[in-house]
mmCIF file with all atom_site columns, C-alpha atoms in Angstrom:
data_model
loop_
_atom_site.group_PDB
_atom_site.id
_atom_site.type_symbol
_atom_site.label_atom_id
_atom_site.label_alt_id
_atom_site.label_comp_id
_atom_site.label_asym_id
_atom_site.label_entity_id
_atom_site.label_seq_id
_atom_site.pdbx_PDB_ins_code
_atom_site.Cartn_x
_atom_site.Cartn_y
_atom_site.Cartn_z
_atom_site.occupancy
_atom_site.B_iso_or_equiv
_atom_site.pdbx_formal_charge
_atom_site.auth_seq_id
_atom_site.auth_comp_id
_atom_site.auth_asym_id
_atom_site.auth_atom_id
_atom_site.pdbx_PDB_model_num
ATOM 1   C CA . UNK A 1 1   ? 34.495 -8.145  -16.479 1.00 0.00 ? 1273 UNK A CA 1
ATOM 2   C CA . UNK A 1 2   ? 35.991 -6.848  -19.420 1.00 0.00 ? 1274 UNK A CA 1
ATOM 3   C CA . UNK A 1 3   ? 38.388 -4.872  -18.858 1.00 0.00 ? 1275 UNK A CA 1
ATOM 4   C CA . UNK A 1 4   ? 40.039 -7.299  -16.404 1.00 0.00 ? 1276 UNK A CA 1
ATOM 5   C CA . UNK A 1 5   ? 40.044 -9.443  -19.343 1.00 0.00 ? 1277 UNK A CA 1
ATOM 6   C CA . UNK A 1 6   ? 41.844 -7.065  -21.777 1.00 0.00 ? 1278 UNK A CA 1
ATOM 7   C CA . UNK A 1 7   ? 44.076 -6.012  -18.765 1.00 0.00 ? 1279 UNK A CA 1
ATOM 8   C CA . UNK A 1 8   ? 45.227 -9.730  -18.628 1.00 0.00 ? 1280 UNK A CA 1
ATOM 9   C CA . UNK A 1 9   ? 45.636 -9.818  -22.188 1.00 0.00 ? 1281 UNK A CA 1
ATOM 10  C CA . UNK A 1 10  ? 48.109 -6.610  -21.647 1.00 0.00 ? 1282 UNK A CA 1
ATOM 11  C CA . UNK A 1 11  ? 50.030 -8.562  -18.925 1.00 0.00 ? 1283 UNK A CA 1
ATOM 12  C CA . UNK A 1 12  ? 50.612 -11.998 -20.870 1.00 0.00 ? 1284 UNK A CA 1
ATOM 13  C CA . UNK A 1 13  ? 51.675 -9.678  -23.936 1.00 0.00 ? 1285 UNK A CA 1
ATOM 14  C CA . UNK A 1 14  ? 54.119 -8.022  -21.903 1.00 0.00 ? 1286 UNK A CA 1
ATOM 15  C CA . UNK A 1 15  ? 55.516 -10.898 -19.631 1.00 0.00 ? 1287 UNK A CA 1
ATOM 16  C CA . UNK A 1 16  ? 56.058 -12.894 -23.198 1.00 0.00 ? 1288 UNK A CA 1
ATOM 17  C CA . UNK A 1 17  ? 58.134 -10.437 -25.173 1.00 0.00 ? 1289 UNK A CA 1
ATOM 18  C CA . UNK A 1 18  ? 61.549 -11.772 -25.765 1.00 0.00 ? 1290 UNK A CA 1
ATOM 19  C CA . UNK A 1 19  ? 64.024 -10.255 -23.632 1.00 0.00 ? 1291 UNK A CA 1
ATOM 20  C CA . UNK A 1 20  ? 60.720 -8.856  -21.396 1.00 0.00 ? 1292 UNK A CA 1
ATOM 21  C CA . UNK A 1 21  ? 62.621 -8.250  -17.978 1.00 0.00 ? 1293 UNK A CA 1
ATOM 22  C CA . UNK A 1 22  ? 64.454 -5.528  -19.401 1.00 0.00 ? 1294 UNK A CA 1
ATOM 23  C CA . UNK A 1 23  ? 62.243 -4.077  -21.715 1.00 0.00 ? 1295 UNK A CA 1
ATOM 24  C CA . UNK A 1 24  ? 59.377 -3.795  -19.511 1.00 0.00 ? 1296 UNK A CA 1
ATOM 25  C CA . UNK A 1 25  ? 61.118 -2.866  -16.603 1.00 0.00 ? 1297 UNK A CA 1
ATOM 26  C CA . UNK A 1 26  ? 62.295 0.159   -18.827 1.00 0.00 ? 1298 UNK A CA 1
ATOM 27  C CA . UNK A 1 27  ? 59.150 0.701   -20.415 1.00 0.00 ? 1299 UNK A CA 1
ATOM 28  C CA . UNK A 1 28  ? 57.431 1.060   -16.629 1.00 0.00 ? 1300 UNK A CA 1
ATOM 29  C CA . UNK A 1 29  ? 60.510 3.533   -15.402 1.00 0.00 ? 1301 UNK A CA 1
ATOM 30  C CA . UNK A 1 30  ? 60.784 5.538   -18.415 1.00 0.00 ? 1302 UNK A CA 1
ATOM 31  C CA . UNK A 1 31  ? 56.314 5.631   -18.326 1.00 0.00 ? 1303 UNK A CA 1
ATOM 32  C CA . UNK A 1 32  ? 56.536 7.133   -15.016 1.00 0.00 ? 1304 UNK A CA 1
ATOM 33  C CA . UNK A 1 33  ? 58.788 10.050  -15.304 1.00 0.00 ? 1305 UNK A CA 1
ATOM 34  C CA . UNK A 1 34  ? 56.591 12.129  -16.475 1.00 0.00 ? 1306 UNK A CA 1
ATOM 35  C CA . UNK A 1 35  ? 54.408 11.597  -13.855 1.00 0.00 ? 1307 UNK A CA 1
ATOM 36  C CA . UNK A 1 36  ? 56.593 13.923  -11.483 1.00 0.00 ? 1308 UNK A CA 1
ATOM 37  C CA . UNK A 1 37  ? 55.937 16.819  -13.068 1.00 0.00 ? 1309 UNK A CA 1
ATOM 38  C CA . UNK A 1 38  ? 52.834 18.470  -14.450 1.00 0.00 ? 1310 UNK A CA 1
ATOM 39  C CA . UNK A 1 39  ? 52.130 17.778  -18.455 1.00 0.00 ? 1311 UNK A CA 1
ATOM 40  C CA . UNK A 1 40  ? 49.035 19.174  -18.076 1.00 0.00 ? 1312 UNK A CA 1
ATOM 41  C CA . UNK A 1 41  ? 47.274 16.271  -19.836 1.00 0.00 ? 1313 UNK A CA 1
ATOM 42  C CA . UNK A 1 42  ? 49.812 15.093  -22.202 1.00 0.00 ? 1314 UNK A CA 1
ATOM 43  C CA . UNK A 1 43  ? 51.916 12.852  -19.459 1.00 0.00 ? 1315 UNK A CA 1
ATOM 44  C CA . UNK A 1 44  ? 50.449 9.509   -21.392 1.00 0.00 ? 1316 UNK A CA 1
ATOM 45  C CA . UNK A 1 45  ? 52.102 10.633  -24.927 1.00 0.00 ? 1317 UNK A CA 1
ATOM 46  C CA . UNK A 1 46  ? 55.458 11.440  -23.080 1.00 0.00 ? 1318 UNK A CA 1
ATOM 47  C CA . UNK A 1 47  ? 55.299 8.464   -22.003 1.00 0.00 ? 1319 UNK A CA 1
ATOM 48  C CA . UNK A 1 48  ? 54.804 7.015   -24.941 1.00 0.00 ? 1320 UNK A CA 1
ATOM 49  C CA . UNK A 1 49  ? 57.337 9.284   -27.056 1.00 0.00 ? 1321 UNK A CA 1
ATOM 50  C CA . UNK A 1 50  ? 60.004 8.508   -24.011 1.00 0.00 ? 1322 UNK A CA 1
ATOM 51  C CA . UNK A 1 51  ? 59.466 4.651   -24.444 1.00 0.00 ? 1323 UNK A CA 1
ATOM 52  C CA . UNK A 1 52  ? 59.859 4.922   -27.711 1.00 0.00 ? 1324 UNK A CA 1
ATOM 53  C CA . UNK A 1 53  ? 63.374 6.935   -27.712 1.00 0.00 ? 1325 UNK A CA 1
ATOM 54  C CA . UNK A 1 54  ? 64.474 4.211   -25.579 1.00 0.00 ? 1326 UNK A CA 1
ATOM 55  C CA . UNK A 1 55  ? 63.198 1.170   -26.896 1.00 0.00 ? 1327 UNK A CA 1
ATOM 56  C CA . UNK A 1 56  ? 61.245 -0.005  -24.057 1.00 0.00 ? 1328 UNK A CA 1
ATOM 57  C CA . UNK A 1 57  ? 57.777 -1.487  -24.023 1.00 0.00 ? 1329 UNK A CA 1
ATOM 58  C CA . UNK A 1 58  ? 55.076 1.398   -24.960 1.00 0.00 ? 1330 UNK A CA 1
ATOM 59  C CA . UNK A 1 59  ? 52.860 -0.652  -22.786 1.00 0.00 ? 1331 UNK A CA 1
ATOM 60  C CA . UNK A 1 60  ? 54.320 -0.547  -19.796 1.00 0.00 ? 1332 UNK A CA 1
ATOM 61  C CA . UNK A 1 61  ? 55.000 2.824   -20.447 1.00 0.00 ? 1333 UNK A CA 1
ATOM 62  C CA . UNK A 1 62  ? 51.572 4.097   -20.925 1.00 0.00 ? 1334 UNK A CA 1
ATOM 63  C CA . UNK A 1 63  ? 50.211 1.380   -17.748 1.00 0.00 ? 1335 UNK A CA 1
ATOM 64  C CA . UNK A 1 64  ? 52.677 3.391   -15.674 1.00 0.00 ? 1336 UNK A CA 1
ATOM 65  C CA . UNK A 1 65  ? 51.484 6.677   -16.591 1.00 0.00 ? 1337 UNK A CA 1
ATOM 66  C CA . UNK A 1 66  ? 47.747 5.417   -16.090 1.00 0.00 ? 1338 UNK A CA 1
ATOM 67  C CA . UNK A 1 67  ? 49.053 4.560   -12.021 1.00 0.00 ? 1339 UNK A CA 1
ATOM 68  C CA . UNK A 1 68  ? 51.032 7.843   -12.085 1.00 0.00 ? 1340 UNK A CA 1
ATOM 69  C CA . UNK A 1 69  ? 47.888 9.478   -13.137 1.00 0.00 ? 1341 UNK A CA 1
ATOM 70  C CA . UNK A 1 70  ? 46.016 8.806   -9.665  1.00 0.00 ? 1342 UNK A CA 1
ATOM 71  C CA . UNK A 1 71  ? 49.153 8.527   -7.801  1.00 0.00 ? 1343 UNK A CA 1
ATOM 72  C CA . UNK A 1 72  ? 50.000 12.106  -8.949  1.00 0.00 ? 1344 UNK A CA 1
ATOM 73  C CA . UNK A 1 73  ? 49.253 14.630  -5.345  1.00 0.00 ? 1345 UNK A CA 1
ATOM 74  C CA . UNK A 1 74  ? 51.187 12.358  -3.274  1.00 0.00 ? 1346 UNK A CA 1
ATOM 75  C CA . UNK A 1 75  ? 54.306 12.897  -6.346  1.00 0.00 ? 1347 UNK A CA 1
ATOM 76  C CA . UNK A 1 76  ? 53.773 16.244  -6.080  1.00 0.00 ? 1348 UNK A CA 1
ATOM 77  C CA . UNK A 1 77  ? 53.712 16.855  -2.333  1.00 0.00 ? 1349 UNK A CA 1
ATOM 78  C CA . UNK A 1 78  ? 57.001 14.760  -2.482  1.00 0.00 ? 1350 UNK A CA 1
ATOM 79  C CA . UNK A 1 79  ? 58.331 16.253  -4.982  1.00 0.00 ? 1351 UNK A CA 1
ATOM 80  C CA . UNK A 1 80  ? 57.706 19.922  -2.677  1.00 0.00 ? 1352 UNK A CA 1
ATOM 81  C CA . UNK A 1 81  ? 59.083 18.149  0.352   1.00 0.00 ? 1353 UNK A CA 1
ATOM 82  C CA . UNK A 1 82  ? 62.253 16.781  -0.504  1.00 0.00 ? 1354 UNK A CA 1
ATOM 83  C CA . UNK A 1 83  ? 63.062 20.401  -2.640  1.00 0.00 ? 1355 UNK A CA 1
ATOM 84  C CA . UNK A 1 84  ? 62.663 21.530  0.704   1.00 0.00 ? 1356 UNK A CA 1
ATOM 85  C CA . UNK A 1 85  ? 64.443 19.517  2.339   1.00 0.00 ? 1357 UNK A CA 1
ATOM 86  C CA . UNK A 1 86  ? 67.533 19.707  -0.402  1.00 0.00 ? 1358 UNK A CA 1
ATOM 87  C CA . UNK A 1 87  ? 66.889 23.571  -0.120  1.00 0.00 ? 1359 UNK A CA 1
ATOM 88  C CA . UNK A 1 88  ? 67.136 23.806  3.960   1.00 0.00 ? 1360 UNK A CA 1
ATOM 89  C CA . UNK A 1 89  ? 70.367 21.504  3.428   1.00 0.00 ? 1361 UNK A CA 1
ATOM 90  C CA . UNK A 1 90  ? 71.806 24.032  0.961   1.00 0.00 ? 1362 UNK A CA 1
ATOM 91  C CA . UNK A 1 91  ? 71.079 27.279  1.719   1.00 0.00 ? 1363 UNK A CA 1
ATOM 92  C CA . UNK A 1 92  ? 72.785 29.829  2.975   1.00 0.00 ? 1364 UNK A CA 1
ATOM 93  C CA . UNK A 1 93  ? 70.949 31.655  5.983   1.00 0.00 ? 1365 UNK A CA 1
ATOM 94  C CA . UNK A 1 94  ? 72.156 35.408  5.194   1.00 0.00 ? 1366 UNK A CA 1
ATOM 95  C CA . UNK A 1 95  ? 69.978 38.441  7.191   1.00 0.00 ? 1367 UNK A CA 1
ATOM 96  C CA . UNK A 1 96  ? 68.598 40.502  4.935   1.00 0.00 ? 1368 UNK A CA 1
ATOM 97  C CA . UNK A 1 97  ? 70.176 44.260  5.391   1.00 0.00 ? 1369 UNK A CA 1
ATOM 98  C CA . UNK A 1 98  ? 67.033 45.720  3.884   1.00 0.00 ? 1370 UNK A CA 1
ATOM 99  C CA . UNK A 1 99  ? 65.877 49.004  5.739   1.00 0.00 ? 1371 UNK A CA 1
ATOM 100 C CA . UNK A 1 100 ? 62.778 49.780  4.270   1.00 0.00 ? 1372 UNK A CA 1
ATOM 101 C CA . UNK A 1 101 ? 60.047 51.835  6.217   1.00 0.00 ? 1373 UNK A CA 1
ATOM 102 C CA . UNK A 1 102 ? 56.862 50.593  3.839   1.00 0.00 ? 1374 UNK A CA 1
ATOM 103 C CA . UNK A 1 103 ? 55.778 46.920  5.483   1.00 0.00 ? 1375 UNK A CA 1
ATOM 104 C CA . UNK A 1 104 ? 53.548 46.658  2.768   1.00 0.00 ? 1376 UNK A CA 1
ATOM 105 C CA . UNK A 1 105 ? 56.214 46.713  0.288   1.00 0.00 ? 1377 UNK A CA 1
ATOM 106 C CA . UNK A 1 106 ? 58.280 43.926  2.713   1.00 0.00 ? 1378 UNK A CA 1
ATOM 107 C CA . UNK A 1 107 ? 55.584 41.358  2.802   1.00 0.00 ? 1379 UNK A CA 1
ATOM 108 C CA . UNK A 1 108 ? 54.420 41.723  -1.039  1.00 0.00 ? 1380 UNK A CA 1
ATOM 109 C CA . UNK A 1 109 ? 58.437 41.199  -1.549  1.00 0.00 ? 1381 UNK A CA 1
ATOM 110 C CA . UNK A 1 110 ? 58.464 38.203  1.246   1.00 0.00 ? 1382 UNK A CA 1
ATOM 111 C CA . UNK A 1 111 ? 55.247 36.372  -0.815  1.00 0.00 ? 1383 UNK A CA 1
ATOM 112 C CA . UNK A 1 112 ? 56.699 36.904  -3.965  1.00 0.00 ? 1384 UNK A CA 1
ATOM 113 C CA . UNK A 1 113 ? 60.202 35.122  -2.747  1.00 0.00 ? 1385 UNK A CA 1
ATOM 114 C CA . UNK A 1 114 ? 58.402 32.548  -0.855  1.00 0.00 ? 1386 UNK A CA 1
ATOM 115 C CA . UNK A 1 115 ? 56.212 31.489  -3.825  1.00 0.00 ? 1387 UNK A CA 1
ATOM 116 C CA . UNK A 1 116 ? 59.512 31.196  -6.117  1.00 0.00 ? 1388 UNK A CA 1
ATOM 117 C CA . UNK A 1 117 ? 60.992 29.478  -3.210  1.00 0.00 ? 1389 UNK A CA 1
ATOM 118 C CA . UNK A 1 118 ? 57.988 26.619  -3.479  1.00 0.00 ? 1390 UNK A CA 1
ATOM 119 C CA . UNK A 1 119 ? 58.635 26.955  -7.205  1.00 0.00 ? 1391 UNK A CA 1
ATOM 120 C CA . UNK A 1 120 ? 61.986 26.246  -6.981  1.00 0.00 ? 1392 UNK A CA 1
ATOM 121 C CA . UNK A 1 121 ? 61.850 23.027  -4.208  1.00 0.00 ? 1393 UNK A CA 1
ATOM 122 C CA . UNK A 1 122 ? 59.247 21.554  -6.273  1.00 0.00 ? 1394 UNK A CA 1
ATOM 123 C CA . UNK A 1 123 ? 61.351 21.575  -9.335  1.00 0.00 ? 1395 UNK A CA 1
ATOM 124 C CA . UNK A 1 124 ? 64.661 20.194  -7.597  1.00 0.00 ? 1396 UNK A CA 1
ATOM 125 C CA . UNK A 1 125 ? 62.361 17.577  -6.224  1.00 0.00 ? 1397 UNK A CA 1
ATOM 126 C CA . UNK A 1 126 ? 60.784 16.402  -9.345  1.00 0.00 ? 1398 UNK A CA 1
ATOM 127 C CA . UNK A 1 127 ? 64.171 16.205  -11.055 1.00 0.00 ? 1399 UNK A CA 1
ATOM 128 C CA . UNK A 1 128 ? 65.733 14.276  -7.859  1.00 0.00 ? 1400 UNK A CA 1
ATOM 129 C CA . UNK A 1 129 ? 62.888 12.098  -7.103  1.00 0.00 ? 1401 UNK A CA 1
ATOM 130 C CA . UNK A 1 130 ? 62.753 11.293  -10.830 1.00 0.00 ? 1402 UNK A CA 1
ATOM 131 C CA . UNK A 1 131 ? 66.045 10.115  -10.827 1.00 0.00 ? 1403 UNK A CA 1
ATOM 132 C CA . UNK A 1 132 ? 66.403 8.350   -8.083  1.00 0.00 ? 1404 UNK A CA 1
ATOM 133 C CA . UNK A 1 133 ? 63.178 6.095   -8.361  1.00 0.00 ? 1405 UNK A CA 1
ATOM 134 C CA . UNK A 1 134 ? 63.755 5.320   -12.282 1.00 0.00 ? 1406 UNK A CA 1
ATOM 135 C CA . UNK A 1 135 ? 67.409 3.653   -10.935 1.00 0.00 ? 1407 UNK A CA 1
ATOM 136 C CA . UNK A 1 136 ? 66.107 2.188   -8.194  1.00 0.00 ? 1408 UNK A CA 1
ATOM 137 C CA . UNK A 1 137 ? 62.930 1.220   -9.801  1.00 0.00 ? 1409 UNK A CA 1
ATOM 138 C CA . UNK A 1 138 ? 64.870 -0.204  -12.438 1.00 0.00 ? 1410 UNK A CA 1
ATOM 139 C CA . UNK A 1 139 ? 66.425 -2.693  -10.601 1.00 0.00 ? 1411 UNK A CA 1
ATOM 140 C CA . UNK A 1 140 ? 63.246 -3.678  -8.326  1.00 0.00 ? 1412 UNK A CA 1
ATOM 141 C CA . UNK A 1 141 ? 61.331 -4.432  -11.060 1.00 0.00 ? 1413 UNK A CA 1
ATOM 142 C CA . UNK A 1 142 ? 63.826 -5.997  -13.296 1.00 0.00 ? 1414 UNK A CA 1
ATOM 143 C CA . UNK A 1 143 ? 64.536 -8.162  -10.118 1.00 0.00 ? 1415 UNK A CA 1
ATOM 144 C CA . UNK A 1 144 ? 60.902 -9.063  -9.430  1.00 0.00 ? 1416 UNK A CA 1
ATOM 145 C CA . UNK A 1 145 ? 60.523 -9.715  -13.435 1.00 0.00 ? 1417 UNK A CA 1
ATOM 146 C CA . UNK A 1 146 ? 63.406 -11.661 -13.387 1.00 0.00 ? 1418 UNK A CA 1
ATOM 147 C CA . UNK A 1 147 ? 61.854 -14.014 -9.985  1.00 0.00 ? 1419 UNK A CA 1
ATOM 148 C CA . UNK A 1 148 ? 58.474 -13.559 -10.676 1.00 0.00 ? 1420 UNK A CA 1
ATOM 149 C CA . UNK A 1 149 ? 57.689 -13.572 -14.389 1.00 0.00 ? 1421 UNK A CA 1
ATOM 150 C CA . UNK A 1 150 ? 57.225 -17.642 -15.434 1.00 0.00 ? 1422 UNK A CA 1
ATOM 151 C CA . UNK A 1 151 ? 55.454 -18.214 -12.358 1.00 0.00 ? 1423 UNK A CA 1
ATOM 152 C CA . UNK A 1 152 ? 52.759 -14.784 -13.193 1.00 0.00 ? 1424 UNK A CA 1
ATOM 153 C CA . UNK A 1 153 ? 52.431 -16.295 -16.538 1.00 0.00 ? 1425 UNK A CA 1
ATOM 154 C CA . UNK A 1 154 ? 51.389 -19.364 -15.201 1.00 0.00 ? 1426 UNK A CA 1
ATOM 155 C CA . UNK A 1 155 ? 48.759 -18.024 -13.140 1.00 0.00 ? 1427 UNK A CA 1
ATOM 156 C CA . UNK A 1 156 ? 47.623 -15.764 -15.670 1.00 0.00 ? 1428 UNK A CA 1
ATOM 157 C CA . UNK A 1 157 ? 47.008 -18.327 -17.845 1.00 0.00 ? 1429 UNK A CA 1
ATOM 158 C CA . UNK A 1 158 ? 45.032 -20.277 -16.114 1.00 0.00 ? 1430 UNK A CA 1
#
C-alpha cells in the first residue's frame, strides 16, 4: 500500500508542474531512449543525465526507464527485426566469387559475417526505432496530457 501511495504522489507532482504537457511528455520520451539499447545497468542515470540536457521532467524520465526496464527483450527483438528488415530492403545480393577448397574455413567465415550482420541490424534498429517512437511518442502523450491531465488530477485526488 505504500508504494501506490508514493507512486500517486509522483503522478500529482508531475501532472501539476507548470507547463507539465510538454515537460513531461519530454521527460517520458527522452527517459526511454536509452531503453533501446543496452547500458548495461546505467540506462536510469542516462535517463536522468538526458532529461536533464533537455530540460524535461527527471521524473518522468527515470518512470520511463523503470517500464523500459521490464519492457526491454521485446525492444531488443524489435530493435533485431526491423535492422533486418531495413537490411533485406538495402542490401545488395552480390554471389560471393570465393573458391576456396577448406569448408571449414567457409563456415567459420559465414558465422563470423552472420554474427556482425545481427550486430549490425540490431544497431540500425535501435537508432530507427529510437527515433521514430520519441516523435511519435511525443505527440501521443503530449496529446493525451493535453485531454487527459485535469480530469487524472481529479481522480487522483480523490
Amino acid at each position: 500500500m505504500k508504494w501506490t501511495r508514493k507512486w500517486r504522489l509522483t503522478l500529482i507532482r508531475l501532472l501539476r508542474v507548470k507547463s507539465a504537457d510538454r515537460h513531461v511528455a519530454l521527460g517520458l520520451v527522452v527517459g526511454f531512449v536509452p531503453c533501446w539499447l543496452p547500458t548495461f545497468g546505467i540506462g536510469a542515470i542516462l535517463s536522468a543525465a538526458l532529461a536533464r540536457l533537455f530540460k524535461a521532467s527527471v521524473t518522468a524520465a527515470l518512470a520511463s526507464a523503470a517500464v523500459g526496464s521490464v519492457l526491454w527483450p521485446a525492444l531488443f527483438y524489435l530493435n533485431y527485426k526491423i535492422g533486418g528488415l531495413v537490411s533485406l530492403l538495402f542490401s545488395r545480393h552480390t554471389p560471393a566469387e570465393i573458391e576456396i577448397d577448406e569448408v571449414e574455413y567457409m563456415e567459420a567465415a559465414e558465422n563470423v559475417q552472420s554474427r556482425a550482420q545481427i550486430g549490425i541490424d540490431f544497431t540500425v534498429g535501435a537508432l530507427i526505432n529510437s527515433v521514430v517512437f520519441s516523435v511519435i511518442g511525443y505527440y501521443v502523450i503530449l496529446a493525451i496530457l493535453n485531454r487527459y491531465r485535469v480530469p487524472l488530477l481529479n481522480k487522483l485526488r480523490s
